[in-house]
Amino acid sequence: MLSKLNIAIVGATGRVGRTFLQVLPSMGLPLGEVVLFSSHASKGKKLPFGERILVVEELTEEAIDEKRFQYALFSAGGDISKAFAPLFRDRGIQVIDNSSAFRMEKDVPLVVPEVNPKEAMGHLLIANPNCSTIQSVLPLKVVKDLFGLKRVSYTTYQAVSGSGQKGVEDLKRTLKGEAPSFYPRSIAGNCIPQIDVFLADGYTKEEVKMIEETRKILELPKLPVTATCVRVPVENGHSVAVNVTCEKDLDLEVLKRAFQRADGIIFYEDGYPVAEDANGRDEVLVGRLRQDESMGKSLHFWCVADNVRKGAATNALQILKIVWEERS
């Protein structure tokens, strides 16, 4: 049994990597060595971690040392994950990967701790879901348990930080009247109904991620799910409008009480949350719950979350805590 938790963070200099360093000290874990990895260009950079200053190392195959760390948090993009995550795993190092590289692989669990924590057990490679999927399935799990799910329709309003630093810079650039260099249209003053590339059927890859991941996490492989994903001129915090058709008759008062009790959810019975309310928080904020009068057994709700924290870093760290407690 390990007395200390020794961790490698791959992609440490990125937005999510830095958030790992910010949130990790508050997780109540017995931290030992924390090793930071990034590209050759970032080698030698110094990053604060609590009262420590950590120096970034270059990620190479030779640097993967199971005696130095037993866990690895990845947030360096799909190509890096595909190349290096299996190398960590094959050395017995437990990997939690924030990219989309392994999410839909049959033998890789896709985990949101408040929804399906047991799926994380016994696996050396665990996938962290898409940011918008994470915040949506928390309230959907509550609805599923009470009334069953027959159909789900998403419309997302996703902040530019979901694109990383290039998205944030493009918002700042276009707000000054300059031409966009990252998004296909100016994000300042616009909502862009395209996140990731278009597929042959007219959906984007982001929309397909939400559809497939929702089915996998909720263990409903044939659930009808659809999505329209929109990039909006907000720096941080995703918002999702969710329309749900259920299998059973609805009781919104029962659902309200369930939302109020649910782990990881803050329910707004009066008013509604907006993106800035979620900044710096790890909960999913839910409001605007109402019956859909156009269709029986159907309802609407609105949810917002900090896409860099609960939508990425914090969810991965919650998974880390689960597997640590299992192994210790």
PDB file of C-alpha atoms in Angstrom, residues 33-145:
ATOM      1  CA  GLU A  33       6.073  13.743  -5.704  1.00  0.00           C
ATOM      2  CA  VAL A  34       4.339  15.702  -8.477  1.00  0.00           C
ATOM      3  CA  VAL A  35       6.183  15.533 -11.793  1.00  0.00           C
ATOM      4  CA  LEU A  36       5.333  17.938 -14.605  1.00  0.00           C
ATOM      5  CA  PHE A  37       5.737  17.017 -18.257  1.00  0.00           C
ATOM      6  CA  SER A  38       5.303  19.051 -21.400  1.00  0.00           C
ATOM      7  CA  SER A  39       6.921  19.522 -24.793  1.00  0.00           C
ATOM      8  CA  HIS A  40      10.584  20.277 -25.399  1.00  0.00           C
ATOM      9  CA  ALA A  41       9.680  23.967 -25.855  1.00  0.00           C
ATOM     10  CA  SER A  42       8.359  24.172 -22.275  1.00  0.00           C
ATOM     11  CA  LYS A  43      11.191  22.239 -20.651  1.00  0.00           C
ATOM     12  CA  GLY A  44      12.595  24.149 -17.675  1.00  0.00           C
ATOM     13  CA  LYS A  45       9.531  26.317 -17.049  1.00  0.00           C
ATOM     14  CA  LYS A  46       8.701  26.823 -13.390  1.00  0.00           C
ATOM     15  CA  LEU A  47       5.103  26.517 -12.156  1.00  0.00           C
ATOM     16  CA  PRO A  48       3.706  27.135  -8.663  1.00  0.00           C
ATOM     17  CA  PHE A  49       2.126  24.229  -6.808  1.00  0.00           C
ATOM     18  CA  GLY A  50       0.943  25.184  -3.346  1.00  0.00           C
ATOM     19  CA  GLU A  51       4.062  26.287  -1.511  1.00  0.00           C
ATOM     20  CA  ARG A  52       6.314  24.470  -3.964  1.00  0.00           C
ATOM     21  CA  ILE A  53       7.805  25.533  -7.283  1.00  0.00           C
ATOM     22  CA  LEU A  54       7.940  22.693  -9.800  1.00  0.00           C
ATOM     23  CA  VAL A  55      10.138  22.527 -12.895  1.00  0.00           C
ATOM     24  CA  VAL A  56       8.653  21.205 -16.121  1.00  0.00           C
ATOM     25  CA  GLU A  57      10.391  18.219 -17.702  1.00  0.00           C
ATOM     26  CA  GLU A  58      10.292  17.096 -21.315  1.00  0.00           C
ATOM     27  CA  LEU A  59       8.012  14.141 -21.985  1.00  0.00           C
ATOM     28  CA  THR A  60       9.991  11.243 -23.423  1.00  0.00           C
ATOM     29  CA  GLU A  61       9.603   7.486 -23.277  1.00  0.00           C
ATOM     30  CA  GLU A  62      12.715   7.297 -21.085  1.00  0.00           C
ATOM     31  CA  ALA A  63      11.116   9.631 -18.522  1.00  0.00           C
ATOM     32  CA  ILE A  64       8.277   7.209 -17.775  1.00  0.00           C
ATOM     33  CA  ASP A  65       9.272   5.757 -14.405  1.00  0.00           C
ATOM     34  CA  GLU A  66       6.854   3.618 -12.402  1.00  0.00           C
ATOM     35  CA  LYS A  67       9.147   3.930  -9.366  1.00  0.00           C
ATOM     36  CA  ARG A  68       8.794   7.698  -9.405  1.00  0.00           C
ATOM     37  CA  PHE A  69       5.017   7.984  -9.914  1.00  0.00           C
ATOM     38  CA  GLN A  70       2.066   5.621  -9.956  1.00  0.00           C
ATOM     39  CA  TYR A  71      -0.586   7.900 -11.479  1.00  0.00           C
ATOM     40  CA  ALA A  72      -0.621  10.108 -14.569  1.00  0.00           C
ATOM     41  CA  LEU A  73      -3.039  12.890 -15.495  1.00  0.00           C
ATOM     42  CA  PHE A  74      -3.046  13.643 -19.228  1.00  0.00           C
ATOM     43  CA  SER A  75      -4.252  16.873 -20.802  1.00  0.00           C
ATOM     44  CA  ALA A  76      -1.973  17.364 -23.783  1.00  0.00           C
ATOM     45  CA  GLY A  77      -4.228  16.523 -26.722  1.00  0.00           C
ATOM     46  CA  GLY A  78      -5.261  13.321 -28.434  1.00  0.00           C
ATOM     47  CA  ASP A  79      -2.044  12.720 -30.373  1.00  0.00           C
ATOM     48  CA  ILE A  80       0.111  12.840 -27.245  1.00  0.00           C
ATOM     49  CA  SER A  81      -2.354  10.647 -25.381  1.00  0.00           C
ATOM     50  CA  LYS A  82      -2.355   8.028 -28.148  1.00  0.00           C
ATOM     51  CA  ALA A  83       1.436   7.989 -28.242  1.00  0.00           C
ATOM     52  CA  PHE A  84       2.214   8.028 -24.516  1.00  0.00           C
ATOM     53  CA  ALA A  85      -0.769   6.943 -22.409  1.00  0.00           C
ATOM     54  CA  PRO A  86      -0.384   3.257 -23.376  1.00  0.00           C
ATOM     55  CA  LEU A  87       3.309   3.447 -22.430  1.00  0.00           C
ATOM     56  CA  PHE A  88       2.403   4.665 -18.933  1.00  0.00           C
ATOM     57  CA  ARG A  89      -0.351   2.055 -18.624  1.00  0.00           C
ATOM     58  CA  ASP A  90       1.903  -0.778 -19.722  1.00  0.00           C
ATOM     59  CA  ARG A  91       4.284   0.109 -16.897  1.00  0.00           C
ATOM     60  CA  GLY A  92       1.465  -0.231 -14.376  1.00  0.00           C
ATOM     61  CA  ILE A  93       0.910   3.528 -14.030  1.00  0.00           C
ATOM     62  CA  GLN A  94      -2.771   4.427 -13.767  1.00  0.00           C
ATOM     63  CA  VAL A  95      -3.707   6.975 -16.450  1.00  0.00           C
ATOM     64  CA  ILE A  96      -6.627   9.415 -16.428  1.00  0.00           C
ATOM     65  CA  ASP A  97      -6.825  10.954 -19.878  1.00  0.00           C
ATOM     66  CA  ASN A  98      -8.632  14.203 -20.653  1.00  0.00           C
ATOM     67  CA  SER A  99      -8.529  13.847 -24.455  1.00  0.00           C
ATOM     68  CA  SER A 100     -11.058  12.115 -26.702  1.00  0.00           C
ATOM     69  CA  ALA A 101      -8.497   9.502 -27.771  1.00  0.00           C
ATOM     70  CA  PHE A 102      -9.872   6.555 -25.785  1.00  0.00           C
ATOM     71  CA  ARG A 103     -13.362   7.616 -24.689  1.00  0.00           C
ATOM     72  CA  MET A 104     -15.319   5.308 -26.928  1.00  0.00           C
ATOM     73  CA  GLU A 105     -13.041   2.281 -26.650  1.00  0.00           C
ATOM     74  CA  LYS A 106     -14.999  -0.624 -25.217  1.00  0.00           C
ATOM     75  CA  ASP A 107     -12.517  -1.524 -22.491  1.00  0.00           C
ATOM     76  CA  VAL A 108     -11.830   2.053 -21.356  1.00  0.00           C
ATOM     77  CA  PRO A 109     -14.301   3.408 -18.779  1.00  0.00           C
ATOM     78  CA  LEU A 110     -15.708   6.909 -19.290  1.00  0.00           C
ATOM     79  CA  VAL A 111     -16.289   8.268 -15.816  1.00  0.00           C
ATOM     80  CA  VAL A 112     -18.149  11.067 -14.063  1.00  0.00           C
ATOM     81  CA  PRO A 113     -17.720  10.295 -10.337  1.00  0.00           C
ATOM     82  CA  GLU A 114     -21.197  11.443  -9.293  1.00  0.00           C
ATOM     83  CA  VAL A 115     -22.757   9.274 -12.020  1.00  0.00           C
ATOM     84  CA  ASN A 116     -20.788   6.049 -12.548  1.00  0.00           C
ATOM     85  CA  PRO A 117     -17.882   5.874 -10.064  1.00  0.00           C
ATOM     86  CA  LYS A 118     -17.716   2.070 -10.000  1.00  0.00           C
ATOM     87  CA  GLU A 119     -16.710   2.032 -13.671  1.00  0.00           C
ATOM     88  CA  ALA A 120     -13.304   3.434 -12.677  1.00  0.00           C
ATOM     89  CA  MET A 121     -12.413   0.422 -10.563  1.00  0.00           C
ATOM     90  CA  GLY A 122      -9.823  -2.018 -11.810  1.00  0.00           C
ATOM     91  CA  HIS A 123      -8.690  -0.079 -14.886  1.00  0.00           C
ATOM     92  CA  LEU A 124      -5.238   1.339 -15.626  1.00  0.00           C
ATOM     93  CA  LEU A 125      -6.584   3.660 -18.349  1.00  0.00           C
ATOM     94  CA  ILE A 126      -9.634   5.812 -17.610  1.00  0.00           C
ATOM     95  CA  ALA A 127     -11.111   8.460 -19.901  1.00  0.00           C
ATOM     96  CA  ASN A 128     -12.396  11.843 -18.771  1.00  0.00           C
ATOM     97  CA  PRO A 129     -15.508  12.827 -20.779  1.00  0.00           C
ATOM     98  CA  ASN A 130     -16.117  15.908 -22.908  1.00  0.00           C
ATOM     99  CA  CYS A 131     -16.716  19.048 -20.851  1.00  0.00           C
ATOM    100  CA  SER A 132     -20.314  19.629 -21.959  1.00  0.00           C
ATOM    101  CA  THR A 133     -21.149  15.960 -21.508  1.00  0.00           C
ATOM    102  CA  ILE A 134     -19.894  15.973 -17.913  1.00  0.00           C
ATOM    103  CA  GLN A 135     -22.121  18.826 -16.796  1.00  0.00           C
ATOM    104  CA  SER A 136     -25.143  17.448 -18.641  1.00  0.00           C
ATOM    105  CA  VAL A 137     -25.085  13.868 -17.373  1.00  0.00           C
ATOM    106  CA  LEU A 138     -25.081  14.866 -13.693  1.00  0.00           C
ATOM    107  CA  PRO A 139     -28.677  16.169 -13.799  1.00  0.00           C
ATOM    108  CA  LEU A 140     -29.653  13.619 -16.459  1.00  0.00           C
ATOM    109  CA  LYS A 141     -28.674  10.789 -14.091  1.00  0.00           C
ATOM    110  CA  VAL A 142     -31.109  12.195 -11.519  1.00  0.00           C
ATOM    111  CA  VAL A 143     -33.879  12.339 -14.136  1.00  0.00           C
ATOM    112  CA  LYS A 144     -33.034   8.839 -15.354  1.00  0.00           C
ATOM    113  CA  ASP A 145     -33.235   7.313 -11.885  1.00  0.00           C
TER     114      ASP A 145
END
